[in-house]
């Protein structure tokens, strides 16, 4: 199988508490969400490590979507486990625990067939694992990094060092504040621009500032583009929305879209992820359904319907 997008990241067992209810021991992890989202348009392969306490039948949704599982290694030891609680509006997440297990202790080995993937996504996880994966990839055309607060807050210098690999960095406001050690308020409009100044000095050519229910801001050179979220979505579980967004965006770029078109596609795909618990929402998304929802996304307050047609 020829892979378009290699996704480096955890395959987790999640515990999630939101205003809509509580779930535990469900399939999650950044590599899962991003790969499922990418599989709508492209051929994706997660690169990960799972423990011997992980029920491999949980991976069936990825198999059903044609995701290549050759990059997943099954080893002895505890699987990655993560728990969180969301605020009433879903925009604020409190991480209850992160138990990385074998994902931190077992060095990643990239399957030979995946090493030539032209697109690579380094997701939330151990910077050491991202580095190991990148040393095994063969001249990718584009590399994106997406992360989570813990990795930036606790391993800031290592995360900054990773940016030399990246063309695109996709992080939220809190992560941006940790990255540049911002001393002001997080709602200060100067924060994203300050973060972009630091990020571009470290190598990446694009900064995507994720703003949860407000969509994203794309910084590219001196250009700023704002892409809205899909309005009117009833949020059940925001877990994986950012991973879904960037996985979908990269798959659209792999299929010939430009960056803004990819962001529109990513925002439309992410709207499905938050409508159900766990991966249920993104598993229901089809190419046609996501394409239809792109008409609800605005680019700099202009409807994006001219960018996508439902048949695309």
XYZ file of C-alpha atoms in Angstrom:
312
model
C 0.000 0.000 0.000
C 1.316 3.448 -0.957
C 0.878 5.838 1.968
C 0.152 9.555 1.494
C 0.335 10.586 5.152
C 2.327 9.050 8.006
C 0.971 10.008 11.435
C 3.341 9.702 14.384
C 1.499 9.609 17.706
C -0.207 7.704 20.460
C -2.977 5.142 20.200
C -4.675 5.572 23.541
C -7.339 4.332 25.884
C -9.276 7.446 26.888
C -11.400 8.504 29.841
C -13.530 11.552 29.012
C -15.882 13.667 31.110
C -18.033 16.303 29.422
C -21.372 17.971 30.034
C -22.911 15.284 27.849
C -21.707 12.389 30.005
C -18.739 10.202 30.845
C -16.935 7.421 28.989
C -13.902 5.301 29.842
C -11.514 2.878 28.168
C -12.464 3.974 24.652
C -10.209 4.118 21.619
C -8.502 7.476 21.278
C -5.126 9.074 20.796
C -3.879 11.663 18.369
C -2.724 9.118 15.788
C -6.185 7.549 15.691
C -8.159 10.758 15.177
C -5.740 12.176 12.616
C -5.554 8.938 10.627
C -9.327 8.475 10.557
C -9.816 12.060 9.393
C -7.130 11.767 6.729
C -8.583 8.493 5.443
C -11.627 10.333 4.082
C -9.476 11.654 1.231
C -6.081 9.962 1.421
C -4.145 6.871 2.445
C -2.974 7.224 6.044
C -0.737 5.136 8.297
C -0.283 5.704 12.031
C 3.200 5.112 13.435
C 2.773 4.061 17.051
C 3.332 1.540 19.829
C 0.564 -0.240 21.739
C 0.788 -2.274 24.937
C -0.208 -5.852 25.717
C -3.237 -4.572 27.682
C -4.663 -3.037 24.507
C -7.497 -4.966 22.853
C -6.529 -4.941 19.181
C -10.142 -5.440 18.097
C -10.556 -1.758 19.010
C -8.622 -0.963 15.838
C -11.394 -2.289 13.600
C -12.740 1.215 12.762
C -9.362 2.087 11.251
C -9.324 -1.130 9.257
C -12.828 -0.385 8.009
C -11.642 3.012 6.742
C -8.652 1.556 4.922
C -6.026 2.889 7.327
C -2.687 1.069 7.002
C -1.813 -0.495 10.372
C 1.648 -1.804 9.441
C 3.263 1.026 11.406
C 1.755 -0.063 14.745
C 3.993 -2.190 16.955
C 2.511 -4.360 19.739
C 4.872 -4.771 22.695
C 4.834 -5.933 26.301
C 3.833 -3.292 28.842
C 0.998 -0.852 29.622
C -0.700 1.091 26.858
C -0.955 4.868 26.663
C -3.882 6.070 28.812
C -5.275 9.580 29.096
C -8.141 11.223 30.972
C -9.712 14.675 30.774
C -12.640 16.848 31.852
C -14.188 19.632 29.731
C -15.791 22.924 30.691
C -19.490 23.434 30.027
C -18.841 25.024 26.613
C -16.174 22.482 25.690
C -13.508 25.107 24.996
C -11.453 24.454 28.147
C -9.957 21.049 28.892
C -8.468 19.845 32.162
C -6.132 16.880 31.755
C -6.691 14.493 34.663
C -3.759 12.189 33.915
C -1.393 11.069 31.179
C 0.163 7.617 31.476
C 2.290 7.205 28.402
C 3.284 3.580 29.050
C 5.057 1.826 26.197
C 4.659 4.826 23.917
C 7.377 6.561 25.926
C 9.564 3.566 26.703
C 9.678 1.572 23.454
C 11.571 3.291 20.605
C 9.496 3.804 17.485
C 10.511 1.864 14.390
C 9.037 3.055 11.093
C 7.934 0.309 8.735
C 9.941 0.320 5.503
C 6.847 0.847 3.340
C 5.848 3.956 5.315
C 9.241 5.687 5.297
C 8.632 7.187 1.864
C 5.314 8.859 2.731
C 5.397 12.368 1.215
C 3.469 13.923 4.112
C 4.268 13.457 7.793
C 2.319 14.567 10.861
C 4.051 14.607 14.237
C 1.269 14.694 16.807
C 1.020 15.163 20.558
C 3.558 12.931 22.218
C 7.099 12.349 23.327
C 9.509 14.596 21.368
C 12.056 11.781 21.439
C 9.665 9.543 19.524
C 9.011 12.248 16.962
C 12.759 12.646 16.479
C 13.247 8.883 16.062
C 10.495 8.773 13.472
C 11.875 11.694 11.482
C 15.352 10.175 11.299
C 13.761 7.171 9.551
C 11.588 9.075 7.069
C 12.946 9.522 3.536
C 12.764 13.119 2.297
C 9.102 13.955 2.977
C 7.630 16.827 0.982
C 5.851 18.399 3.947
C 5.989 17.910 7.723
C 3.439 19.261 10.191
C 3.587 19.315 13.986
C 0.559 19.347 16.252
C 0.923 19.036 20.005
C -0.727 19.205 23.408
C -0.158 21.481 26.379
C 1.814 18.952 28.454
C 4.539 18.522 25.863
C 5.066 22.260 25.407
C 4.852 23.109 29.113
C 7.053 20.285 30.394
C 9.480 19.831 27.492
C 9.494 23.269 25.937
C 13.085 23.298 24.674
C 12.750 19.845 23.151
C 9.539 20.890 21.440
C 11.215 24.022 20.084
C 14.033 21.854 18.766
C 11.503 19.687 16.886
C 10.335 22.698 14.916
C 13.384 22.414 12.649
C 11.631 19.462 11.005
C 8.361 21.275 10.442
C 6.830 23.241 7.607
C 3.557 23.714 9.532
C 2.981 24.133 13.266
C -0.589 23.751 14.559
C -1.117 24.670 18.225
C -3.754 26.371 20.366
C -3.590 29.575 22.384
C -2.437 27.990 25.633
C 0.276 26.004 23.884
C 1.450 29.112 22.046
C 1.683 30.958 25.367
C 3.824 28.170 26.839
C 5.999 28.053 23.741
C 7.020 31.717 23.921
C 6.656 32.034 27.719
C 4.008 34.720 27.274
C 3.573 36.894 30.358
C 0.368 38.645 29.365
C -3.262 37.553 29.259
C -4.107 34.692 26.922
C -6.880 36.716 25.273
C -4.369 39.424 24.328
C -4.629 39.782 20.516
C -0.856 40.241 20.395
C -0.166 36.664 21.531
C -0.642 34.861 18.179
C 1.499 37.381 16.295
C 4.220 37.124 18.936
C 4.089 33.330 18.710
C 4.354 33.488 14.922
C 7.443 35.699 15.185
C 9.156 33.060 17.335
C 7.921 30.071 15.337
C 9.050 31.396 11.967
C 12.507 32.128 13.417
C 12.785 28.435 14.306
C 12.106 27.188 10.789
C 8.400 26.574 10.004
C 6.784 28.568 7.196
C 3.208 28.295 8.503
C 1.637 28.720 11.946
C -1.957 27.572 12.435
C -3.420 29.041 15.597
C -6.285 26.808 16.751
C -9.070 28.696 18.526
C -11.533 25.896 19.356
C -15.095 27.036 18.594
C -13.763 30.153 16.857
C -11.934 28.230 14.163
C -8.309 28.851 13.206
C -5.964 31.632 12.168
C -3.340 30.856 9.525
C -0.099 32.820 9.601
C 1.981 32.487 6.440
C 4.671 35.087 5.809
C 2.984 38.454 6.343
C -0.451 37.057 5.510
C -3.118 36.231 8.108
C -6.194 34.228 7.096
C -9.061 33.461 9.463
C -11.107 30.308 8.903
C -14.224 29.831 10.995
C -15.467 26.705 12.690
C -18.743 25.208 11.478
C -21.460 27.117 13.367
C -24.380 25.595 15.240
C -22.720 22.282 16.157
C -23.953 20.646 19.360
C -20.753 19.714 21.158
C -20.747 16.331 22.859
C -17.009 15.612 23.141
C -14.263 17.952 21.830
C -11.573 15.277 22.172
C -9.558 14.843 19.003
C -10.929 17.910 17.234
C -7.463 19.382 16.678
C -6.038 16.049 15.515
C -8.989 15.594 13.186
C -8.499 19.110 11.807
C -4.819 18.737 10.970
C -5.184 15.180 9.640
C -8.003 16.279 7.350
C -6.113 19.411 6.285
C -3.032 17.447 5.266
C -5.104 14.908 3.362
C -6.719 17.742 1.393
C -3.305 19.230 0.608
C -2.158 15.772 -0.503
C -5.072 15.800 -2.926
C -4.075 19.136 -4.465
C -5.817 21.710 -2.276
C -4.002 24.833 -1.132
C -3.509 25.563 2.554
C -6.672 27.627 3.028
C -8.810 25.074 1.197
C -7.229 22.414 3.395
C -8.089 24.394 6.539
C -11.699 24.713 5.404
C -11.836 20.960 4.863
C -10.195 20.419 8.263
C -12.714 22.628 10.082
C -15.586 20.833 8.371
C -14.182 17.417 9.341
C -13.553 18.515 12.938
C -17.203 19.449 13.300
C -18.109 15.772 12.961
C -15.570 14.697 15.565
C -17.128 16.814 18.318
C -20.715 15.691 17.710
C -20.258 12.241 19.277
C -18.172 10.661 22.022
C -14.736 9.403 21.082
C -14.200 8.494 17.430
C -17.878 7.840 16.690
C -18.405 11.206 15.014
C -15.457 11.141 12.642
C -16.281 7.537 11.723
C -19.660 8.761 10.449
C -18.097 11.444 8.244
C -17.928 10.716 4.519
C -16.359 12.717 1.709
C -19.767 13.928 0.605
C -20.909 14.940 4.099
C -17.709 16.839 4.861
C -17.814 18.565 1.465
C -21.395 19.689 2.106
C -20.411 21.135 5.475
C -17.561 23.205 3.989
C -20.227 25.612 2.711
C -20.875 26.587 6.344
C -17.255 27.620 6.927
C -16.219 31.245 6.405
C -12.805 32.485 5.288
C -12.082 36.000 6.590
C -15.843 36.281 7.096
C -16.529 35.277 3.487
C -18.415 31.983 2.975
C -16.110 29.252 1.736
C -18.679 27.685 -0.582
C -16.703 28.928 -3.587
C -13.723 26.843 -2.459
C -15.512 23.518 -2.380
C -18.349 21.876 -4.216
C -20.207 18.916 -2.710
C -18.885 16.683 -5.484
C -15.240 17.425 -4.732
